[in-house]
Amino acid sequence: MGENMIVELISVGTEILLGNIVNTNAAYLSEKCAGLGLSCYYQDVVGDNEERLFETIKTALSRADILLLSGGLGPTQDDLTKEVAAKAFGRKLYLHEESKASIQKFFEKRGLEITDNNWKQAMMPEDCIVVDNPNGTAPGVIMEQDGKHVILMPGPPNEMIPMFEKSIMPYLSKLQSCVIFSQTVKVCGVGESKAETMVQDLIDEQSNPTIATYAKTGEVHLRVTARAEDEKAARKLVKPIIKELKGRFGNHVYTTDDEVTLEKAVVDLLLANKLTVSTVESCTGGLVAARLINVPGVSEVFKSGYITYSNKAKRRLLGIKKSTLLKHGAVSEEIAREMAKGAALVSKSDVTVSITGIAGPDGGSEEKPVGLVYIGCNVCGRTTVKECHFSGNRTKIRENTVSSALSLMRECILQYYSEVTFGNKDK
């Protein structure tokens, strides 16, 4: 297969440099380019400054085949991307009548008055491909010269993303001499360093397909990518690697579908086994319930969510014994167990998950430090409690707790059913 084409991303806008907006476009485009098999070695952010933008484009042209620019196509004076890109290619601008007509239509449809500076958006470089923008007034632009491709897109994500998907992606696909196919194996309940160690030999031997590991909060994703002359051949290359990864990670693999999240995998498991679920949370304050309720169709299985933050609420709503609280404290294995059992009793749910912990920044002690969390899971009367130690700030600790709770729920349901099947269920 031929060498990968190299792409460089240039995000234009002083507001990105100042931190006024987060550069989500670059994250989106890099992921899409990786999926297309384009190699991205540099990403640039440059302000609305003619000299620096020109310099950035020239440098990028010296080391990349494709330039993807987003931003700076607006009607105001500091929107310079098109003018500077045309200058870099030595091309003049002319009034593109179709763009002028669609800008006029855009304003008339919304009952807005057109100011003269809007016609700047209808000025196009000579010999370019004009890309339609149904969601705004700035058309996209594609310029080709000496094997280089410069693609200009509007900055607002609600304009850039649809344009990229409808017009730019098919254009880029045609530039590639081969087809790229990727599949992701999503793993929970295994840490990043352990997961990498488990596949290090495969990574060392790789050429085509390749394996890349990505750490997500409480999860690890392994992306397998193959290049071939057509999709069928690429899929064929990926298949044995996926099988090998499933063999190595076993039940820790919760999906090989990009669209499936951990919470969806848990809800699918509940639906498949006709199990109802309730959550009872302290330090996560309803985040586990929120993740589960993100999933369409969860109403079939989700019964209730309790936030028992105070000891009084734990006792009143769940029937936690005062003596257990006094003896072991609210953050303990015993309380997590009683919370899971108490929630099962009051909600009459088949599965309950309980959380009690210290999210910080204060409230920790030497014996019970910040980041100590107990997660309980009750499946049909059988309770498991897991002790976790998380680091980071309050938000990080809570996010990690939620992922671990979802992972534990999945693990406990699978374990329960495997033991029911083999006739050694122990309640």
CSV table of C-alpha atoms in Angstrom, one decimal:
chain,number,residue,atom,x,y,z
A,1,MET,CA,0.0,0.0,0.0
A,2,GLY,CA,1.2,3.5,-0.7
A,3,GLU,CA,2.4,5.9,1.9
A,4,ASN,CA,-0.2,7.7,4.1
A,5,MET,CA,-1.0,11.2,3.1
A,6,ILE,CA,0.0,13.8,5.7
A,7,VAL,CA,-2.6,16.2,6.9
A,8,GLU,CA,-2.1,19.3,9.0
A,9,LEU,CA,-4.8,21.1,11.0
A,10,ILE,CA,-4.8,24.9,11.3
A,11,SER,CA,-7.4,26.5,13.6
A,12,VAL,CA,-7.8,30.2,13.0
A,13,GLY,CA,-9.0,32.6,15.7
A,14,THR,CA,-7.6,34.8,18.4
A,15,GLU,CA,-10.5,33.7,20.7
A,16,ILE,CA,-9.0,30.1,20.7
A,17,LEU,CA,-5.5,31.5,21.6
A,18,LEU,CA,-7.1,33.5,24.5
A,19,GLY,CA,-8.9,30.5,25.8
A,20,ASN,CA,-12.3,32.1,25.3
A,21,ILE,CA,-13.4,29.0,23.4
A,22,VAL,CA,-12.2,25.4,23.5
A,23,ASN,CA,-10.9,24.1,20.2
A,24,THR,CA,-13.3,21.2,19.7
A,25,ASN,CA,-12.9,21.4,15.9
A,26,ALA,CA,-9.3,20.1,16.1
A,27,ALA,CA,-10.3,17.2,18.3
A,28,TYR,CA,-13.2,16.3,15.9
A,29,LEU,CA,-11.0,16.7,12.8
A,30,SER,CA,-8.1,14.7,14.1
A,31,GLU,CA,-10.3,11.8,15.0
A,32,LYS,CA,-11.9,11.8,11.5
A,33,CYS,CA,-8.6,12.1,9.8
A,34,ALA,CA,-7.2,9.1,11.7
A,35,GLY,CA,-10.3,7.2,10.6
A,36,LEU,CA,-9.5,8.1,7.0
A,37,GLY,CA,-5.9,6.8,7.5
A,38,LEU,CA,-4.4,10.3,7.2
A,39,SER,CA,-1.3,10.9,9.3
A,40,CYS,CA,-1.4,14.1,11.3
A,41,TYR,CA,1.9,15.3,12.8
A,42,TYR,CA,1.1,18.9,13.5
A,43,GLN,CA,-1.8,21.0,14.7
A,44,ASP,CA,-1.6,24.8,14.7
A,45,VAL,CA,-3.6,27.5,16.3
A,46,VAL,CA,-3.0,31.0,14.9
A,47,GLY,CA,-4.8,34.3,15.7
A,48,ASP,CA,-6.4,36.6,13.2
A,49,ASN,CA,-3.2,38.1,12.0
A,50,GLU,CA,-2.3,38.2,8.3
A,51,GLU,CA,1.5,37.8,8.6
A,52,ARG,CA,1.4,34.9,11.2
A,53,LEU,CA,-1.4,33.1,9.3
A,54,PHE,CA,0.6,33.4,6.0
A,55,GLU,CA,3.7,32.0,7.7
A,56,THR,CA,1.7,29.1,9.3
A,57,ILE,CA,0.2,28.1,5.9
A,58,LYS,CA,3.5,28.3,4.2
A,59,THR,CA,5.2,26.1,6.8
A,60,ALA,CA,2.3,23.6,6.8
A,61,LEU,CA,2.5,23.4,3.0
A,62,SER,CA,6.2,22.5,3.2
A,63,ARG,CA,5.5,19.4,5.3
A,64,ALA,CA,1.9,18.2,4.6
A,65,ASP,CA,-0.1,17.1,1.6
A,66,ILE,CA,-3.5,18.3,2.9
A,67,LEU,CA,-4.2,21.4,5.0
A,68,LEU,CA,-7.5,21.6,6.9
A,69,LEU,CA,-8.2,25.2,8.1
A,70,SER,CA,-11.2,26.1,10.2
A,71,GLY,CA,-12.3,29.6,11.2
A,72,GLY,CA,-11.7,33.1,9.8
A,73,LEU,CA,-14.2,32.9,6.9
A,74,GLY,CA,-16.7,35.4,8.4
A,75,PRO,CA,-17.7,38.8,7.0
A,76,THR,CA,-15.6,41.0,9.3
A,77,GLN,CA,-12.2,42.6,8.6
A,78,ASP,CA,-10.3,40.2,10.9
A,79,ASP,CA,-11.6,37.2,9.0
A,80,LEU,CA,-8.6,36.6,6.8
A,81,THR,CA,-8.3,32.9,6.1
A,82,LYS,CA,-9.5,32.9,2.5
A,83,GLU,CA,-7.6,36.0,1.5
A,84,VAL,CA,-4.3,34.7,3.0
A,85,ALA,CA,-4.7,31.1,1.7
A,86,ALA,CA,-5.3,32.5,-1.8
A,87,LYS,CA,-2.2,34.7,-1.4
A,88,ALA,CA,-0.1,31.6,-0.4
A,89,PHE,CA,-1.2,30.0,-3.7
A,90,GLY,CA,-0.7,33.2,-5.7
A,91,ARG,CA,-4.4,33.4,-6.6
A,92,LYS,CA,-6.7,36.4,-7.0
A,93,LEU,CA,-10.2,36.6,-5.6
A,94,TYR,CA,-13.4,37.1,-7.7
A,95,LEU,CA,-17.1,37.5,-6.9
A,96,HIS,CA,-18.7,34.0,-7.0
A,97,GLU,CA,-22.3,34.7,-8.2
A,98,GLU,CA,-23.8,31.4,-6.8
A,99,SER,CA,-22.4,32.2,-3.4
A,100,LYS,CA,-23.7,35.7,-3.5
A,101,ALA,CA,-27.2,34.4,-4.4
A,102,SER,CA,-27.2,31.9,-1.5
A,103,ILE,CA,-26.0,34.5,1.0
A,104,GLN,CA,-28.8,36.8,-0.1
A,105,LYS,CA,-31.3,33.9,0.2
A,106,PHE,CA,-30.0,33.0,3.7
A,107,PHE,CA,-30.6,36.6,4.9
A,108,GLU,CA,-34.0,37.0,3.2
A,109,LYS,CA,-35.3,33.7,4.7
A,110,ARG,CA,-34.5,35.0,8.2
A,111,GLY,CA,-35.8,38.5,7.6
A,112,LEU,CA,-32.3,40.0,8.3
A,113,GLU,CA,-30.8,43.0,6.6
A,114,ILE,CA,-27.6,42.3,4.6
A,115,THR,CA,-24.7,44.6,5.4
A,116,ASP,CA,-22.1,45.2,2.6
A,117,ASN,CA,-19.3,43.4,4.4
A,118,ASN,CA,-21.3,40.1,4.0
A,119,TRP,CA,-20.5,40.1,0.3
A,120,LYS,CA,-16.8,39.5,1.3
A,121,GLN,CA,-18.0,35.9,1.9
A,122,ALA,CA,-18.9,35.5,-1.7
A,123,MET,CA,-15.4,36.4,-2.9
A,124,MET,CA,-13.6,33.2,-4.0
A,125,PRO,CA,-10.0,32.3,-5.0
A,126,GLU,CA,-9.6,31.6,-8.8
A,127,ASP,CA,-9.8,27.9,-9.8
A,128,CYS,CA,-11.2,26.7,-6.5
A,129,ILE,CA,-13.9,24.3,-5.6
A,130,VAL,CA,-16.7,26.1,-3.7
A,131,VAL,CA,-18.2,24.0,-1.0
A,132,ASP,CA,-21.9,24.6,-0.1
A,133,ASN,CA,-22.7,25.6,3.5
A,134,PRO,CA,-26.5,25.1,4.1
A,135,ASN,CA,-26.0,26.1,7.8
A,136,GLY,CA,-24.4,29.5,7.4
A,137,THR,CA,-23.2,32.2,5.1
A,138,ALA,CA,-19.6,31.2,4.6
A,139,PRO,CA,-19.0,28.7,1.9
A,140,GLY,CA,-16.1,26.3,2.2
A,141,VAL,CA,-13.2,26.4,-0.3
A,142,ILE,CA,-10.9,23.7,-1.7
A,143,MET,CA,-7.7,24.7,-3.6
A,144,GLU,CA,-5.4,22.2,-5.3
A,145,GLN,CA,-1.9,22.9,-6.6
A,146,ASP,CA,1.2,20.8,-7.1
A,147,GLY,CA,-0.2,17.8,-5.3
A,148,LYS,CA,-1.2,19.9,-2.3
A,149,HIS,CA,-4.8,20.3,-1.1
A,150,VAL,CA,-5.9,23.3,1.0
A,151,ILE,CA,-9.4,23.1,2.5
A,152,LEU,CA,-11.1,26.0,4.2
A,153,MET,CA,-14.1,25.5,6.5
A,154,PRO,CA,-16.1,27.8,8.7
A,155,GLY,CA,-15.2,27.9,12.4
A,156,PRO,CA,-18.6,27.3,14.1
A,157,PRO,CA,-18.9,23.5,14.8
A,158,ASN,CA,-22.6,23.5,13.7
A,159,GLU,CA,-21.5,24.7,10.3
A,160,MET,CA,-18.1,22.9,10.1
A,161,ILE,CA,-19.2,19.4,11.1
A,162,PRO,CA,-22.1,19.0,8.6
A,163,MET,CA,-19.9,20.5,5.8
A,164,PHE,CA,-17.0,18.1,6.7
A,165,GLU,CA,-19.3,15.1,6.7
A,166,LYS,CA,-21.3,15.9,3.6
A,167,SER,CA,-18.6,17.3,1.3
A,168,ILE,CA,-15.0,17.2,2.7
A,169,MET,CA,-14.9,13.6,3.9
A,170,PRO,CA,-15.9,12.1,0.5
A,171,TYR,CA,-13.3,14.4,-1.1
A,172,LEU,CA,-10.6,13.2,1.2
A,173,SER,CA,-11.6,9.6,0.8
A,174,LYS,CA,-11.0,9.9,-3.0
A,175,LEU,CA,-7.4,11.2,-2.4
A,176,GLN,CA,-6.4,8.0,-0.6
A,177,SER,CA,-5.2,5.1,-2.8
A,178,CYS,CA,-6.3,2.6,-0.1
A,179,VAL,CA,-9.3,2.1,2.3
A,180,ILE,CA,-8.9,2.4,6.0
A,181,PHE,CA,-11.1,0.4,8.4
A,182,SER,CA,-11.0,0.7,12.2
A,183,GLN,CA,-12.8,-1.2,14.9
A,184,THR,CA,-12.6,-0.4,18.7
A,185,VAL,CA,-12.5,-3.0,21.5
A,186,LYS,CA,-13.8,-1.3,24.6
A,187,VAL,CA,-12.6,-2.7,27.9
A,188,CYS,CA,-13.7,-1.9,31.5
A,189,GLY,CA,-12.3,-3.1,34.8
A,190,VAL,CA,-8.7,-3.2,33.6
A,191,GLY,CA,-6.3,-0.3,34.1
A,192,GLU,CA,-4.4,1.4,31.3
A,193,SER,CA,-0.9,0.2,32.1
A,194,LYS,CA,-2.1,-3.4,32.7
A,195,ALA,CA,-4.1,-3.3,29.4
A,196,GLU,CA,-1.0,-2.1,27.5
A,197,THR,CA,1.2,-4.8,29.0
A,198,MET,CA,-1.4,-7.4,28.0
A,199,VAL,CA,-1.1,-6.3,24.3
A,200,GLN,CA,2.5,-5.1,24.2
A,201,ASP,CA,3.7,-8.1,22.1
A,202,LEU,CA,1.0,-7.3,19.5
A,203,ILE,CA,1.9,-3.7,19.4
A,204,ASP,CA,5.6,-4.6,19.0
A,205,GLU,CA,4.8,-6.8,16.0
A,206,GLN,CA,2.3,-4.6,14.3
A,207,SER,CA,2.5,-3.1,10.9
A,208,ASN,CA,-0.9,-3.6,9.3
A,209,PRO,CA,-3.2,-3.7,11.1
A,210,THR,CA,-2.1,-1.4,13.9
A,211,ILE,CA,-3.3,-1.3,17.5
A,212,ALA,CA,-3.5,1.8,19.6
A,213,THR,CA,-4.6,2.1,23.2
A,214,TYR,CA,-6.6,5.1,24.5
A,215,ALA,CA,-7.3,5.6,28.2
A,216,LYS,CA,-10.8,6.9,29.0
A,217,THR,CA,-12.2,7.6,32.4
A,218,GLY,CA,-12.4,4.1,34.0
A,219,GLU,CA,-12.0,2.4,30.6
A,220,VAL,CA,-9.5,1.5,28.0
A,221,HIS,CA,-10.2,1.5,24.3
A,222,LEU,CA,-8.1,-0.5,21.8
A,223,ARG,CA,-8.4,0.7,18.3
A,224,VAL,CA,-7.5,-1.7,15.5
A,225,THR,CA,-6.9,-0.1,12.1
A,226,ALA,CA,-6.1,-1.8,8.8
A,227,ARG,CA,-5.3,-0.5,5.3
A,228,ALA,CA,-6.2,-2.4,2.2
A,229,GLU,CA,-7.4,-2.0,-1.4
A,230,ASP,CA,-11.1,-2.2,-0.3
A,231,GLU,CA,-13.1,-2.3,2.8
A,232,LYS,CA,-13.8,-6.1,2.7
A,233,ALA,CA,-10.0,-6.8,2.6
A,234,ALA,CA,-9.4,-4.3,5.5
A,235,ARG,CA,-12.2,-5.9,7.6
A,236,LYS,CA,-10.6,-9.3,7.0
A,237,LEU,CA,-7.2,-8.0,8.4
A,238,VAL,CA,-8.9,-6.6,11.5
A,239,LYS,CA,-11.0,-9.6,12.3
A,240,PRO,CA,-8.3,-12.0,13.8
A,241,ILE,CA,-6.9,-9.2,15.9
A,242,ILE,CA,-10.3,-8.4,17.4
A,243,LYS,CA,-10.7,-12.1,18.1
A,244,GLU,CA,-7.3,-12.2,19.8
A,245,LEU,CA,-8.1,-9.2,22.0
A,246,LYS,CA,-11.4,-10.7,23.0
A,247,GLY,CA,-9.6,-13.8,24.0
A,248,ARG,CA,-7.1,-11.9,26.1
A,249,PHE,CA,-9.5,-9.6,27.9
A,250,GLY,CA,-12.5,-12.0,28.1
A,251,ASN,CA,-15.5,-10.6,30.0
A,252,HIS,CA,-13.7,-7.2,30.4
A,253,VAL,CA,-14.6,-6.5,26.8
A,254,TYR,CA,-18.0,-4.8,26.9
A,255,THR,CA,-18.4,-4.0,23.2
A,256,THR,CA,-16.6,-3.8,19.8
A,257,ASP,CA,-19.2,-1.2,18.6
A,258,ASP,CA,-18.0,2.4,18.5
A,259,GLU,CA,-21.5,3.7,19.3
A,260,VAL,CA,-22.0,1.6,22.5
A,261,THR,CA,-21.1,3.3,25.7
A,262,LEU,CA,-20.4,1.5,29.0
A,263,GLU,CA,-23.8,2.6,30.4
A,264,LYS,CA,-25.5,1.3,27.2
A,265,ALA,CA,-23.8,-2.1,27.6
A,266,VAL,CA,-25.1,-2.2,31.2
A,267,VAL,CA,-28.6,-1.3,30.2
A,268,ASP,CA,-28.5,-3.8,27.4
A,269,LEU,CA,-27.5,-6.5,29.9
A,270,LEU,CA,-30.3,-5.5,32.2
A,271,LEU,CA,-32.8,-5.6,29.3
A,272,ALA,CA,-31.6,-8.9,28.0
A,273,ASN,CA,-32.0,-10.5,31.5
A,274,LYS,CA,-35.3,-8.6,32.3
A,275,LEU,CA,-33.7,-7.1,35.4
A,276,THR,CA,-34.8,-3.9,37.1
A,277,VAL,CA,-32.3,-1.5,38.6
A,278,SER,CA,-32.1,1.2,41.3
A,279,THR,CA,-29.2,3.3,42.4
A,280,VAL,CA,-28.3,4.7,45.8
A,281,GLU,CA,-25.5,7.3,45.9
A,282,SER,CA,-23.8,9.4,48.4
A,283,CYS,CA,-20.6,11.2,47.1
A,284,THR,CA,-21.6,10.9,43.4
A,285,GLY,CA,-24.9,12.7,44.0
A,286,GLY,CA,-26.9,11.0,41.2
A,287,LEU,CA,-24.2,10.7,38.5
A,288,VAL,CA,-24.6,6.9,38.2
A,289,ALA,CA,-28.4,7.3,37.7
A,290,ALA,CA,-27.8,10.1,35.2
A,291,ARG,CA,-25.4,8.0,33.1
A,292,LEU,CA,-27.9,5.1,33.1
A,293,ILE,CA,-30.7,7.5,32.2
A,294,ASN,CA,-28.6,8.8,29.2
A,295,VAL,CA,-29.5,5.5,27.5
A,296,PRO,CA,-32.7,5.4,25.4
A,297,GLY,CA,-35.0,2.6,26.5
A,298,VAL,CA,-33.8,2.6,30.1
A,299,SER,CA,-37.3,3.2,31.3
A,300,GLU,CA,-38.0,-0.5,30.8
A,301,VAL,CA,-35.5,-1.3,33.6
A,302,PHE,CA,-34.7,1.8,35.8
A,303,LYS,CA,-36.9,2.0,38.8
A,304,SER,CA,-35.5,4.7,41.1
A,305,GLY,CA,-32.4,6.6,42.2
A,306,TYR,CA,-31.7,7.7,45.8
A,307,ILE,CA,-29.2,10.3,46.9
A,308,THR,CA,-28.6,9.5,50.6
A,309,TYR,CA,-26.0,12.1,51.3
A,310,SER,CA,-26.5,12.5,55.1
A,311,ASN,CA,-26.5,9.7,57.7
A,312,LYS,CA,-30.0,10.6,58.6
A,313,ALA,CA,-31.1,10.0,54.9
A,314,LYS,CA,-29.3,6.7,54.9
A,315,ARG,CA,-31.2,5.6,58.0
A,316,ARG,CA,-34.6,7.0,57.1
A,317,LEU,CA,-34.7,5.9,53.4
A,318,LEU,CA,-32.7,2.7,53.5
A,319,GLY,CA,-33.0,1.4,57.0
A,320,ILE,CA,-29.3,1.6,57.7
A,321,LYS,CA,-28.6,0.6,61.3
A,322,LYS,CA,-27.4,3.4,63.6
A,323,SER,CA,-25.0,0.9,65.3
A,324,THR,CA,-23.3,0.1,61.9
A,325,LEU,CA,-22.8,3.9,61.3
A,326,LEU,CA,-21.3,4.4,64.7
A,327,LYS,CA,-19.1,1.4,64.6
A,328,HIS,CA,-17.8,1.6,61.0
A,329,GLY,CA,-18.6,5.2,59.8
A,330,ALA,CA,-20.5,6.2,56.7
A,331,VAL,CA,-17.6,5.5,54.4
A,332,SER,CA,-17.1,1.8,54.9
A,333,GLU,CA,-17.6,-1.6,53.3
A,334,GLU,CA,-20.4,-2.4,55.8
A,335,ILE,CA,-22.4,0.7,54.9
A,336,ALA,CA,-22.0,0.2,51.2
A,337,ARG,CA,-23.3,-3.4,51.7
A,338,GLU,CA,-26.3,-2.2,53.8
A,339,MET,CA,-27.1,0.6,51.3
A,340,ALA,CA,-27.2,-1.9,48.4
A,341,LYS,CA,-29.4,-4.3,50.4
A,342,GLY,CA,-31.6,-1.5,51.8
A,343,ALA,CA,-32.2,-0.1,48.3
A,344,ALA,CA,-33.1,-3.6,47.1
A,345,LEU,CA,-35.6,-3.9,49.9
A,346,VAL,CA,-37.3,-0.5,49.5
A,347,SER,CA,-37.2,-0.4,45.6
A,348,LYS,CA,-37.9,-4.1,45.0
A,349,SER,CA,-35.3,-3.9,42.2
A,350,ASP,CA,-33.3,-7.0,41.0
A,351,VAL,CA,-30.1,-5.0,40.8
A,352,THR,CA,-29.0,-2.1,43.1
A,353,VAL,CA,-25.7,-0.2,43.1
A,354,SER,CA,-24.6,1.8,46.2
A,355,ILE,CA,-21.8,4.3,46.5
A,356,THR,CA,-20.3,5.9,49.6
A,357,GLY,CA,-16.9,7.7,49.6
A,358,ILE,CA,-14.8,10.8,50.3
A,359,ALA,CA,-14.6,12.9,47.1
A,360,GLY,CA,-12.6,15.8,48.9
A,361,PRO,CA,-11.0,18.2,48.8
A,362,ASP,CA,-11.5,17.8,52.6
A,363,GLY,CA,-13.1,15.2,54.9
A,364,GLY,CA,-10.3,12.8,54.6
A,365,SER,CA,-8.1,11.3,57.4
A,366,GLU,CA,-5.1,9.1,57.6
A,367,GLU,CA,-7.3,6.1,58.1
A,368,LYS,CA,-9.8,7.1,55.4
A,369,PRO,CA,-8.1,9.4,52.9
A,370,VAL,CA,-9.7,11.5,50.1
A,371,GLY,CA,-10.4,9.2,47.2
A,372,LEU,CA,-11.5,6.2,49.3
A,373,VAL,CA,-14.8,4.9,47.8
A,374,TYR,CA,-16.8,1.8,48.5
A,375,ILE,CA,-19.1,0.5,45.8
A,376,GLY,CA,-21.8,-2.1,46.5
A,377,CYS,CA,-23.8,-4.1,44.1
A,378,ASN,CA,-26.7,-6.4,44.9
A,379,VAL,CA,-27.9,-8.8,42.2
A,380,CYS,CA,-31.0,-10.8,43.2
A,381,GLY,CA,-30.0,-10.8,46.9
A,382,ARG,CA,-26.3,-11.4,46.5
A,383,THR,CA,-24.1,-8.5,47.4
A,384,THR,CA,-20.5,-7.6,46.4
A,385,VAL,CA,-18.6,-4.7,47.7
A,386,LYS,CA,-15.5,-3.2,46.1
A,387,GLU,CA,-13.0,-0.9,47.8
A,388,CYS,CA,-11.5,1.7,45.5
A,389,HIS,CA,-8.8,4.4,45.9
A,390,PHE,CA,-8.9,7.2,43.4
A,391,SER,CA,-6.7,10.2,43.0
A,392,GLY,CA,-7.3,13.6,41.5
A,393,ASN,CA,-9.7,16.5,42.3
A,394,ARG,CA,-13.3,16.1,43.4
A,395,THR,CA,-14.6,15.9,39.9
A,396,LYS,CA,-12.1,13.3,38.8
A,397,ILE,CA,-12.8,11.1,41.8
A,398,ARG,CA,-16.5,11.2,41.2
A,399,GLU,CA,-16.1,10.5,37.5
A,400,ASN,CA,-13.9,7.5,38.2
A,401,THR,CA,-16.3,6.2,40.8
A,402,VAL,CA,-19.2,6.3,38.3
A,403,SER,CA,-17.3,4.3,35.7
A,404,SER,CA,-16.2,1.8,38.3
A,405,ALA,CA,-19.8,1.4,39.6
A,406,LEU,CA,-21.0,0.7,36.0
A,407,SER,CA,-18.2,-1.7,35.5
A,408,LEU,CA,-18.9,-3.5,38.8
A,409,MET,CA,-22.7,-3.8,38.0
A,410,ARG,CA,-21.8,-5.4,34.7
A,411,GLU,CA,-19.3,-7.8,36.3
A,412,CYS,CA,-21.8,-8.8,39.1
A,413,ILE,CA,-24.6,-9.5,36.7
A,414,LEU,CA,-22.4,-11.6,34.4
A,415,GLN,CA,-21.0,-13.5,37.4
A,416,TYR,CA,-24.4,-14.1,38.9
A,417,TYR,CA,-25.7,-15.6,35.6
A,418,SER,CA,-22.6,-17.7,35.0
A,419,GLU,CA,-23.0,-19.2,38.4
A,420,VAL,CA,-26.8,-19.7,38.0
A,421,THR,CA,-26.0,-21.6,34.8
A,422,PHE,CA,-23.4,-23.9,36.5
A,423,GLY,CA,-25.7,-24.6,39.4
A,424,ASN,CA,-23.5,-23.2,42.2
A,425,LYS,CA,-25.4,-20.0,43.0
A,426,ASP,CA,-24.8,-18.9,46.5
A,427,LYS,CA,-27.0,-16.2,48.0
